[in-house]
Structure formats: structure tokens, C-alpha cells
Coordinates of C-alpha atoms and ligand atoms in Angstrom, one line a residue:
M1 CA 98.1 101.9 144.5
A2 CA 98.4 105.9 144.4
G3 CA 95.1 107.0 144.5
E4 CA 95.9 109.0 141.6
Q5 CA 96.8 105.8 139.3
T6 CA 93.3 104.4 139.3
E7 CA 91.8 107.8 138.0
G8 CA 90.8 107.3 134.8
T9 CA 91.2 104.1 134.1
T10 CA 88.0 102.7 133.6
E11 CA 88.4 101.8 130.3
R12 CA 85.7 100.4 128.2
V13 CA 86.7 96.7 127.6
V14 CA 85.7 94.9 124.7
T15 CA 85.5 91.2 123.7
E16 CA 86.3 90.6 120.1
S17 CA 84.7 87.3 118.9
H18 CA 87.9 85.0 119.5
D19 CA 88.6 85.9 122.9
P20 CA 87.8 83.4 125.6
D21 CA 84.9 84.6 128.5
F22 CA 85.0 86.3 131.8
P23 CA 83.4 84.0 134.4
E24 CA 83.3 86.3 137.3
Q25 CA 85.7 84.0 139.8
F26 CA 88.3 84.7 137.5
L27 CA 87.9 88.1 137.0
T28 CA 87.8 88.7 140.7
F29 CA 90.7 86.4 141.0
M30 CA 92.8 88.8 139.0
R31 CA 92.2 91.8 140.8
S32 CA 94.0 91.1 143.8
G33 CA 97.6 90.2 144.8
W34 CA 99.4 92.2 142.8
R35 CA 102.3 94.5 144.4
D36 CA 103.2 97.9 142.9
S37 CA 106.5 98.7 141.3
A38 CA 108.2 102.1 140.5
L39 CA 109.9 103.0 137.0
P40 CA 113.0 104.5 137.6
V41 CA 112.1 108.2 135.6
G42 CA 114.3 111.2 136.0
P43 CA 113.7 114.2 133.8
R44 CA 115.0 114.0 130.3
P45 CA 117.7 116.3 129.6
E46 CA 115.8 118.0 126.7
V47 CA 113.0 119.2 129.6
P48 CA 114.0 122.7 128.8
N49 CA 113.8 122.5 125.1
Y50 CA 110.2 121.8 125.6
A51 CA 109.3 124.7 128.3
R52 CA 110.9 126.8 125.7
R53 CA 108.8 126.0 122.7
R54 CA 105.5 125.8 124.8
D55 CA 106.4 129.3 125.8
A56 CA 107.3 130.3 122.4
V57 CA 103.6 129.1 121.0
G58 CA 101.8 130.5 124.3
S59 CA 103.1 133.7 123.5
A60 CA 101.9 134.1 120.3
F61 CA 98.5 133.7 121.7
P62 CA 98.1 135.7 125.0
G63 CA 95.1 134.7 127.1
E64 CA 94.1 132.1 124.8
T65 CA 93.5 128.1 126.0
L66 CA 95.3 126.1 123.1
V67 CA 94.5 122.5 122.5
I68 CA 97.1 120.2 120.8
P69 CA 96.5 116.3 120.7
T70 CA 98.7 113.6 119.8
G71 CA 96.2 111.5 118.2
P72 CA 94.9 108.3 118.5
E73 CA 96.2 104.8 117.3
K74 CA 95.1 104.3 114.0
V75 CA 93.3 101.1 113.2
R76 CA 94.9 98.5 110.9
A77 CA 91.8 95.7 110.8
N78 CA 88.9 95.3 113.5
D79 CA 91.1 95.4 116.7
T80 CA 94.4 95.4 115.5
A81 CA 96.4 99.4 115.3
Y82 CA 99.3 100.6 113.3
P83 CA 102.5 101.1 115.3
F84 CA 101.6 104.3 117.4
R85 CA 103.4 107.2 115.7
P86 CA 102.9 110.5 117.9
G87 CA 101.6 113.7 116.9
S88 CA 104.7 115.8 115.4
D89 CA 103.8 119.0 116.9
F90 CA 102.5 117.3 120.1
A91 CA 105.5 115.4 120.4
Y92 CA 107.9 118.5 119.6
L93 CA 106.0 121.0 122.3
T94 CA 106.0 117.7 125.4
G95 CA 108.2 114.7 124.6
D96 CA 105.1 112.5 125.3
H97 CA 104.7 109.1 122.8
D98 CA 101.6 107.8 123.8
P99 CA 98.0 107.7 122.2
D100 CA 95.3 109.7 122.8
S101 CA 97.3 112.3 125.1
V102 CA 96.5 116.2 124.7
L103 CA 98.0 119.4 125.8
L104 CA 96.4 122.2 127.0
L105 CA 98.1 125.7 127.6
R106 CA 95.6 127.8 129.4
P107 CA 96.4 131.5 130.0
T108 CA 97.5 132.1 133.8
G109 CA 98.5 135.8 135.0
G110 CA 101.8 136.1 133.2
G111 CA 101.3 133.4 130.1
H112 CA 100.1 129.9 130.2
E113 CA 100.3 126.8 132.4
A114 CA 101.0 123.8 130.7
V115 CA 98.7 120.5 131.3
L116 CA 99.5 117.0 129.8
Y117 CA 96.0 115.0 130.0
T118 CA 97.5 111.3 129.5
R119 CA 96.6 108.0 130.3
P120 CA 97.8 107.0 133.9
R121 CA 99.2 103.4 134.0
S122 CA 96.5 100.7 135.2
A123 CA 94.8 100.0 138.3
R124 CA 94.6 96.6 139.5
D125 CA 91.6 97.1 140.8
N126 CA 89.3 96.8 137.4
D127 CA 89.8 94.6 134.9
E128 CA 91.4 97.5 131.9
F129 CA 94.8 96.2 133.3
F130 CA 94.6 92.7 131.1
R131 CA 90.8 93.4 129.5
S132 CA 91.6 96.8 127.7
R133 CA 93.9 96.8 124.4
H134 CA 95.6 99.6 126.4
G135 CA 95.9 97.4 129.8
E136 CA 99.4 97.1 130.7
L137 CA 99.2 93.5 130.5
W138 CA 98.5 94.1 126.6
V139 CA 100.9 97.1 126.4
G140 CA 103.6 97.3 129.1
R141 CA 104.0 99.2 131.8
R142 CA 102.8 102.9 131.4
H143 CA 103.8 105.9 133.2
T144 CA 101.7 106.8 136.5
L145 CA 101.4 110.8 136.1
A146 CA 103.7 111.5 138.5
E147 CA 106.1 109.7 136.7
K148 CA 105.4 111.2 133.5
S149 CA 105.3 114.5 135.1
T150 CA 108.7 114.1 136.6
E151 CA 110.3 112.5 133.0
L152 CA 108.8 115.2 130.9
G153 CA 108.7 118.4 133.3
L154 CA 105.1 119.5 133.1
A155 CA 101.7 118.9 135.1
T156 CA 99.8 116.3 134.6
R157 CA 95.9 115.0 134.6
P158 CA 93.8 111.6 134.0
L159 CA 92.8 111.2 130.4
S160 CA 89.4 111.2 132.4
E161 CA 89.1 114.7 133.2
L162 CA 89.8 116.0 129.5
A163 CA 86.1 116.2 128.7
A164 CA 85.3 118.4 131.1
A165 CA 88.6 120.7 130.6
L166 CA 87.8 121.3 126.8
A167 CA 83.8 121.5 127.5
D168 CA 85.0 124.8 129.8
C169 CA 87.3 126.1 126.8
A170 CA 85.5 129.4 125.9
P171 CA 85.0 129.6 122.2
G172 CA 86.9 133.1 120.7
R173 CA 89.2 132.3 123.0
T174 CA 90.5 128.5 122.1
R175 CA 92.1 127.2 119.6
V176 CA 92.9 123.6 118.6
L177 CA 95.2 121.7 116.6
R178 CA 92.7 120.1 114.4
G179 CA 92.7 117.2 112.3
L180 CA 94.6 114.9 114.7
D181 CA 92.4 113.5 117.2
P182 CA 88.6 113.3 115.9
A183 CA 87.5 113.2 119.7
V184 CA 89.1 116.8 120.5
D185 CA 87.6 118.6 117.1
A186 CA 84.3 117.6 117.9
A187 CA 84.6 118.4 121.6
V188 CA 85.7 122.1 120.6
A189 CA 83.7 124.2 118.1
P190 CA 85.8 126.0 115.8
Y191 CA 85.1 130.1 115.9
D192 CA 86.3 132.2 113.1
P193 CA 84.7 135.3 113.1
P194 CA 83.8 137.1 109.8
A195 CA 87.2 139.0 108.6
P196 CA 88.0 142.2 108.1
A197 CA 88.3 143.5 104.7
A198 CA 91.4 143.0 103.4
A199 CA 93.8 144.3 100.9
A200 CA 93.8 142.7 97.7
D201 CA 97.4 142.1 97.5
A202 CA 97.3 140.8 101.5
P203 CA 98.3 137.6 102.2
A204 CA 95.3 134.9 102.3
R205 CA 94.0 135.1 106.0
L206 CA 94.0 131.8 107.6
G207 CA 91.6 130.5 110.2
R208 CA 92.1 131.3 114.3
D209 CA 93.2 126.9 113.9
R210 CA 95.2 127.4 111.2
E211 CA 97.0 130.0 112.6
L212 CA 97.9 127.7 115.6
A213 CA 99.4 125.3 113.1
A214 CA 101.3 127.7 111.4
T215 CA 103.1 129.0 114.4
I216 CA 104.1 125.5 115.8
G217 CA 104.7 124.8 111.7
E218 CA 107.2 128.1 111.9
L219 CA 109.0 127.6 115.5
K220 CA 109.8 124.4 113.7
L221 CA 111.9 126.1 111.3
V222 CA 114.9 126.5 113.7
K223 CA 116.4 123.5 114.9
D224 CA 117.9 123.7 118.7
E225 CA 120.9 122.1 119.7
W226 CA 119.7 119.1 121.0
E227 CA 117.3 118.7 117.8
I228 CA 120.2 118.8 115.8
A229 CA 122.2 116.1 117.3
Q230 CA 118.9 113.6 117.1
L231 CA 118.9 114.6 113.3
R232 CA 123.2 113.6 113.2
A233 CA 122.4 110.7 115.2
A234 CA 119.6 109.8 112.8
I235 CA 122.2 110.7 109.6
D236 CA 124.8 108.9 111.4
A237 CA 122.8 105.3 111.4
T238 CA 121.7 105.9 107.9
V239 CA 125.2 106.0 106.8
R240 CA 125.6 102.6 108.3
G241 CA 122.4 101.7 106.9
F242 CA 122.9 102.5 103.1
E243 CA 126.5 100.9 104.1
D244 CA 124.7 97.5 104.8
V245 CA 122.7 97.5 101.5
A246 CA 125.6 98.3 99.4
R247 CA 127.5 95.2 101.2
V248 CA 124.4 92.8 100.3
L249 CA 124.5 94.2 96.7
P250 CA 125.7 91.6 93.9
A251 CA 127.2 93.5 91.3
D252 CA 126.1 90.5 88.8
R253 CA 122.9 88.7 89.6
P254 CA 119.6 90.4 90.4
V255 CA 118.4 91.1 93.9
P256 CA 115.1 92.1 94.9
E257 CA 114.2 95.7 95.9
A258 CA 112.6 94.3 99.0
L259 CA 115.7 92.3 100.6
L260 CA 117.3 95.8 100.3
E261 CA 114.4 97.6 101.7
G262 CA 114.4 95.1 104.7
V263 CA 118.2 95.3 105.1
F264 CA 117.7 98.8 105.6
G265 CA 115.2 98.5 107.9
L266 CA 117.1 96.3 109.9
R267 CA 119.4 99.0 110.6
A268 CA 116.4 101.6 111.2
R269 CA 114.7 99.1 113.8
Y270 CA 118.4 98.5 115.4
E271 CA 119.5 101.9 116.0
G272 CA 116.2 104.0 115.8
G273 CA 112.3 103.7 116.3
G274 CA 112.2 102.3 112.3
V275 CA 112.4 103.9 109.1
G276 CA 111.0 108.1 108.6
Y277 CA 109.3 107.1 105.6
S278 CA 108.3 104.6 103.5
S279 CA 112.0 103.5 101.7
I280 CA 112.1 103.8 98.1
V281 CA 114.1 101.6 96.6
G282 CA 113.9 101.8 92.6
A283 CA 116.3 99.4 90.6
G284 CA 116.5 100.6 86.7
E285 CA 113.1 102.1 85.3
H286 CA 111.4 102.3 89.1
A287 CA 113.8 105.0 89.5
T288 CA 112.0 107.1 87.2
I289 CA 109.1 106.8 89.8
L290 CA 109.6 109.7 92.7
H291 CA 108.0 107.4 95.4
W292 CA 108.2 104.3 94.2
I293 CA 107.6 102.4 97.5
R294 CA 106.1 99.0 96.4
N295 CA 109.9 98.0 95.9
T296 CA 108.5 94.7 93.8
G297 CA 111.1 94.7 91.1
A298 CA 114.7 93.9 91.2
T299 CA 118.3 94.6 90.6
R300 CA 119.7 94.0 87.0
P301 CA 123.8 93.9 86.8
G302 CA 124.3 97.0 84.2
E303 CA 121.4 99.2 85.9
L304 CA 121.4 102.0 88.1
L305 CA 119.5 101.5 91.5
L306 CA 117.9 104.8 93.4
M307 CA 117.7 104.5 96.8
D308 CA 116.1 107.2 99.2
M309 CA 116.2 106.3 103.3
G310 CA 115.9 107.5 106.6
V311 CA 116.3 106.3 109.5
E312 CA 114.4 107.8 112.1
G313 CA 115.4 108.1 115.6
H314 CA 113.9 107.2 118.7
Q315 CA 113.0 111.1 119.4
L316 CA 111.1 111.0 116.1
Y317 CA 113.8 112.8 114.0
T318 CA 114.7 111.5 110.8
A319 CA 117.2 111.1 107.7
D320 CA 116.4 111.4 104.3
V321 CA 118.8 110.5 101.8
T322 CA 119.0 109.5 98.2
R323 CA 122.3 107.7 96.4
V324 CA 122.1 106.0 93.4
L325 CA 124.5 103.2 92.9
P326 CA 125.9 101.4 89.8
V327 CA 124.9 97.7 90.2
S328 CA 127.8 96.2 88.2
G329 CA 129.9 98.7 90.3
T330 CA 130.9 101.5 87.8
F331 CA 128.5 104.1 86.1
S332 CA 128.4 103.5 81.7
P333 CA 129.4 107.1 80.6
L334 CA 125.3 108.0 79.8
Q335 CA 124.6 107.2 83.4
R336 CA 128.0 109.0 84.6
Q337 CA 127.1 112.1 82.2
V338 CA 123.3 112.2 83.5
Y339 CA 124.7 112.0 87.5
D340 CA 127.1 114.3 87.2
I341 CA 124.7 116.6 85.9
V342 CA 122.4 116.1 88.6
Y343 CA 125.2 116.2 91.2
A344 CA 126.5 119.8 89.6
A345 CA 123.1 120.9 90.5
Q346 CA 123.1 119.4 93.8
Q347 CA 126.2 121.1 94.5
A348 CA 125.5 124.3 92.9
G349 CA 122.3 124.4 95.6
I350 CA 124.7 123.4 98.5
D351 CA 126.5 126.2 97.6
V352 CA 124.0 129.0 97.6
I353 CA 122.9 128.4 101.2
K354 CA 123.4 130.5 103.8
P355 CA 121.5 132.7 106.2
G356 CA 119.2 135.3 104.4
V357 CA 119.2 133.1 101.4
A358 CA 115.7 133.0 100.1
F359 CA 114.4 129.3 99.9
K360 CA 113.1 130.0 96.3
D361 CA 116.7 130.9 95.1
V362 CA 118.3 127.8 96.1
H363 CA 115.8 126.2 93.9
L364 CA 116.1 128.0 90.9
T365 CA 119.9 127.7 91.2
C366 CA 119.6 123.6 91.2
M367 CA 117.0 123.9 88.8
R368 CA 119.4 126.3 86.0
V369 CA 122.4 123.7 86.3
L370 CA 119.7 121.1 85.7
A371 CA 118.0 122.8 82.7
E372 CA 121.7 123.5 81.3
G373 CA 122.3 119.8 81.7
L374 CA 119.2 119.2 79.6
A375 CA 120.1 121.3 76.5
E376 CA 123.2 119.6 76.6
L377 CA 122.0 116.5 76.3
G378 CA 120.3 118.3 73.4
L379 CA 116.4 117.8 75.0
L380 CA 115.1 120.9 75.6
P381 CA 112.9 122.6 73.3
V382 CA 113.7 126.2 74.3
S383 CA 116.6 127.9 75.3
V384 CA 117.8 127.4 78.9
D385 CA 116.4 131.1 79.5
E386 CA 113.3 130.4 78.1
A387 CA 112.8 127.3 79.9
M388 CA 113.7 128.9 83.5
D389 CA 111.1 131.8 82.7
E390 CA 107.8 131.5 85.1
S391 CA 105.6 131.2 82.3
S392 CA 107.4 128.1 81.0
T393 CA 109.2 125.7 83.1
V394 CA 109.3 122.9 80.5
Y395 CA 112.6 121.5 81.9
R396 CA 110.2 120.3 85.1
R397 CA 109.2 117.3 82.8
W398 CA 112.5 115.6 83.5
T399 CA 113.0 117.3 87.1
L400 CA 109.4 116.7 88.5
H401 CA 109.5 118.1 92.2
G402 CA 111.5 120.9 93.9
F403 CA 114.7 121.0 95.2
G404 CA 114.1 119.9 98.5
H405 CA 112.3 120.4 101.8
M406 CA 112.9 121.5 105.9
L407 CA 113.7 118.2 107.8
G408 CA 113.4 117.7 111.6
I409 CA 110.8 115.3 113.6
D410 CA 108.8 115.3 110.4
V411 CA 110.8 114.2 106.5
H412 CA 108.9 116.6 105.1
D413 CA 109.0 119.2 108.3
C414 CA 107.3 122.8 108.7
S415 CA 104.7 122.0 106.3
N416 CA 102.1 124.2 108.1
A417 CA 104.3 127.1 108.0
R418 CA 102.9 129.9 106.0
K419 CA 104.0 130.0 102.6
E420 CA 105.4 133.2 103.1
T421 CA 107.7 131.9 105.8
Y422 CA 108.7 128.5 103.8
R423 CA 108.6 128.1 100.3
D424 CA 108.7 132.2 99.9
G425 CA 111.0 132.8 102.9
T426 CA 114.3 133.1 103.1
L427 CA 117.0 130.5 105.2
D428 CA 118.3 131.1 108.9
E429 CA 120.6 129.9 110.8
G430 CA 119.7 126.4 112.4
Y431 CA 116.9 125.5 109.3
V432 CA 118.1 122.0 108.5
L433 CA 116.4 120.8 104.8
T434 CA 117.5 118.5 102.0
V435 CA 118.9 118.9 98.6
E436 CA 118.0 116.8 96.5
P437 CA 117.6 117.5 92.6
G438 CA 117.1 115.0 90.1
L439 CA 116.6 114.2 86.9
Y440 CA 114.3 111.4 85.4
F441 CA 113.2 109.9 81.9
Q442 CA 110.8 107.8 82.0
P443 CA 110.2 104.3 79.7
E444 CA 107.5 105.5 77.8
D445 CA 108.7 109.2 76.4
E446 CA 109.3 109.8 73.1
L447 CA 111.1 112.7 73.4
V448 CA 114.3 111.5 75.2
P449 CA 116.7 109.0 73.1
A450 CA 115.7 105.8 73.9
E451 CA 119.1 104.8 75.6
L452 CA 117.9 107.3 78.1
R453 CA 114.7 105.7 78.8
G454 CA 114.6 104.3 82.1
I455 CA 117.3 106.7 84.0
G456 CA 116.5 108.2 87.3
I457 CA 118.9 110.0 89.1
R458 CA 118.1 111.8 92.4
I459 CA 120.8 112.7 95.0
E460 CA 119.5 114.3 98.4
D461 CA 122.0 114.8 101.6
D462 CA 120.5 117.0 104.7
V463 CA 122.3 120.4 104.8
L464 CA 122.4 122.4 108.2
V465 CA 122.1 126.0 107.9
T466 CA 125.2 127.4 109.6
S467 CA 126.1 131.3 110.4
A468 CA 129.1 130.2 107.8
G469 CA 126.9 129.2 105.2
A470 CA 126.1 125.0 105.2
E471 CA 127.3 121.8 106.9
N472 CA 126.1 118.6 104.6
L473 CA 125.1 116.3 107.6
S474 CA 125.3 113.3 105.4
A475 CA 128.6 113.9 104.2
G476 CA 129.3 110.6 105.6
L477 CA 128.1 108.8 102.2
P478 CA 129.8 109.8 99.0
R479 CA 128.4 111.6 96.2
R480 CA 130.6 112.1 93.5
A481 CA 130.6 109.4 90.9
D482 CA 133.9 108.4 91.3
E483 CA 134.0 108.2 95.1
V484 CA 130.3 106.5 94.7
Q485 CA 132.3 103.9 93.0
T486 CA 135.2 103.3 95.1
W487 CA 133.0 103.3 98.2
L488 CA 130.6 101.2 96.9
A489 CA 133.7 98.4 96.1
A490 CA 134.9 99.1 99.4
Q491 CA 131.6 97.8 100.8
R492 CA 131.7 94.9 98.5
E493 CA 134.8 94.1 100.2
A494 CA 133.9 94.3 103.4
G495 CA 130.7 92.6 103.5
F496 CA 127.6 92.4 105.5
R497 CA 127.4 91.5 109.2
L498 CA 124.7 91.8 111.4
P499 CA 124.9 95.4 113.7
G500 CA 125.7 94.8 117.1
Ligands
LIG601 N1 112.4 111.2 100.4 C1 111.3 111.5 100.3 C2 110.5 112.7 99.9 O1 111.4 113.3 100.1 O2 109.4 112.7 99.5
LIG602 MN1 113.3 114.0 101.1

């Protein structure tokens, strides 16, 4: 193998108590007699997108070194790990999905040079390839540094050189995306000089490292064409996943929530990398629990079923869609009344979305329709206007959460963006966000009539802000109550078949 491939591969080899011994004769035998193989890699089509994003981050911090790790695998137990999920910001800036890699953006004359520190492929002249848990006989073929450089369009160096590179980082001229890789966090001490006195009404000052996280979070607000295509694919697969679930949902007998979760998971794994977040499958009163992911219940004829699920595509972009189905096939008049309130709130929210509209105004639009509906149901203890007043918001006993959130490589995307640019900001062309109002009547709520208790309804769609307004990317799944009923009947008629 080429010299560069052997660099940095002296992994610590660990023997677990269940592992057999390694006699020297076996070790020597294993180290020879292997031929090389090449990966047929070329530059990925989105390489220019990664480069543009790195340029944008770099230009916010001229003359400074930026350190962006992906993070290590997370231990599940002992020597077993959870499936690795790359750091979202790292993946956004590199496209690399391997654990432990670190992106350095180092200042050069005109801007920054990008260097990816990453684990090269296993050599065959040491024991790493069959004894380390990262070794190729355990995890499969890794890229050589050259292969990775070609595929991702940036310079690569072995992880073994990272410590020296980090030791070279000047305090005060370096920012680290913290909280992802404890080793990187420890290697570069935080540096925050005392802040100058700020005006009383000035926004809270972020630390230097938080400024880096916020800058990336804000850059992610506007999706490029390639990202929108990724989201469309994940959402289309999600539509098919909901169809699968509707096809196995019997009208007349219980079915475990876990089975429905599994059927959606099958589609997610088949078409993408898996689910973008733990699927919420809430039958009956479980629908009133916002993040019901235990999924230990079962459907009951006559009740509602809330499902909040999204496929994550191979490049990590995820859908986030919620539908509520009447298990028996038709909504009861009361279920329908609540459903129609939530539908009207969601539609009102979607209708106001366009560039320049305040995020908060979409929220208030949805919430006012929900509050009006609660008043019609006779539940609000005060007028709608009073309930909507910032000093009250009592309607929230039954709405519980905001109208939605940004969506992208994370289900709750851009969460590091500053409050001023996100929650207190305005929408722009290229933003993708969920619109997901809901009404939830807890089974123990003494302030609602008994017949409403245990009803939970949320309708959630994924919306692209366009120059003209909003495009509902999840329109492939019907939302109006009568259309949901027709769609459910059609899925049942079609019947379930394994994908493929
Ligand atoms: N779909 C889960 C959430 O938005 O929190
Ligand atoms: Mn959501």
C-alpha cells in the first residue's frame, strides 16, 4: 500500500474479555499476503456546495483558525457503539460521514484553506485492520486519504497529525465548534477576553466559540438547490412510509404502535439511512404526549392515531411529517371538529408564509386560529384577545408547543442560530420549516369535557419558502379530513407489499 495509507493507522488495539488470544505466529501470518484494491471514487456533484459553505464560514472569521469536529462514536455498552451519526455542521461543510474526523479552516493569504483530518484506510503491516474496532475487517473498506480528497474536493491529512495541528492553534485566533469531540475541546482551551461594556438593550453577547456555532446555524437557514432536492427525496420517501403504515392499519382490531413504527422504519431504512428522529406513534390518548416514542400501546377502533415520522436520506436531510388517522376509517363528529380547527390553524400558517414575514407572525397566526377554536369549544376562560396577550397565553394549556421549526440536516435544524435571526427573525427564500400546530386534551384534564379527554391532534407539513410564498413539500400526503379518510380507504384497498 502507498505510504500515506499507513500513516496514522497505529490504532490502540483492545482485547475484550471474550476475545481469543493473539499468538505471534498468527499475528505475523495476518500481516502479509494481501493485495491492494482501489475504490472507484470521483468528485461528488455537491462538492462546490461544500466549498461555498466553507468560504462563507471562513469569511466571517478572517485570519482565524476554525476547528469543526464530527465527534466520536457513542458507546452503547462496553465495546459496542450506536450507529454513528456525523456531526451535522461538520457534515454540512464537508460531506464526510466517518467518525472522529475534524475539519480545520486555516487562514491563508486571501481566505482559508480547508484540511480534513481523517482516519485513512487500514494498513496491512500492523494489526489495526483486524484488531481495532475501526479496522477494516470489522467495519469495512475505508477511504484512502487520496480517495477521500477526490470524493470531497478538499485536502486530507491523517488523524495522527491532528494533535500537532491543534497544538499549533493560537489562543485568541482559533474558534472551536464545541460539544462534539471531548478530545478536541480539551486540546484547544476556550479563549474569551472580557467583553466591553454593552448597552443595556444590546443582544446577549455570545462567546467566541458560540459565535462560530451561530454563524454556521444561520448559514444553514437558506437551503441550496442540492439541499432542497435532498429534502424532497426524504419527504417523498416519508409519504411512501405513511402509505405503508396505513396499509397495515386494521380498522376493526388493535395493532401495536410498535408494529406501525417498525413498518415505517422498514421504509426509512430501505430508502434512506433510517428515521430522522424517533418515530412518534400515539394511539388514542398517547397522541396527547408530544414526544411519545415509547410506542408501547395499541390502536383501538374508533380512536385516533397520531404518527409523527420522517425518513432521513443518505445525506442526512430529514423529513418531519405528522398525520392523524381515524382508525375505523372516519372521524367522529367531535374528532372532526377538533381536527378541522387544527387544519384551519395549519392552513392559516402556511398561507402567511413568504419572504419577509416574521417567524413569530406565523406562530401568532396559527395560535390565534387555535385559540378561536378553543373558544368555540367553550374552553377558553378569557376572550381570545386576552388569551393571545403576551401576559396571558392561557390557550397554551392545550397547544403546548410552537407552530414549527427549521428543517434540514437536523430535524430541529439551525438551533444554534441567534434568537434575533431565528425566533425573532424573518423568513427568507430557501428556508424550509415545519408548520405543525396541534391541540392536546390530556386524559386527566378536569377543565375539558370528558368526551374531549384523550384526543390529541397535530398536523405537520414541511414547507419551502419561495419567492412567491410557500410550497408544501409534503403535499403528497393529504391533510383535509375528508381527503385523509379517502386516502386511508385507498391505502387499505391497495394492501401492504414489501418495498422493492
Ligand atoms: N417531529 C418531532 C418534533 O418536531 O419535535
Ligand atoms: Mn416537527
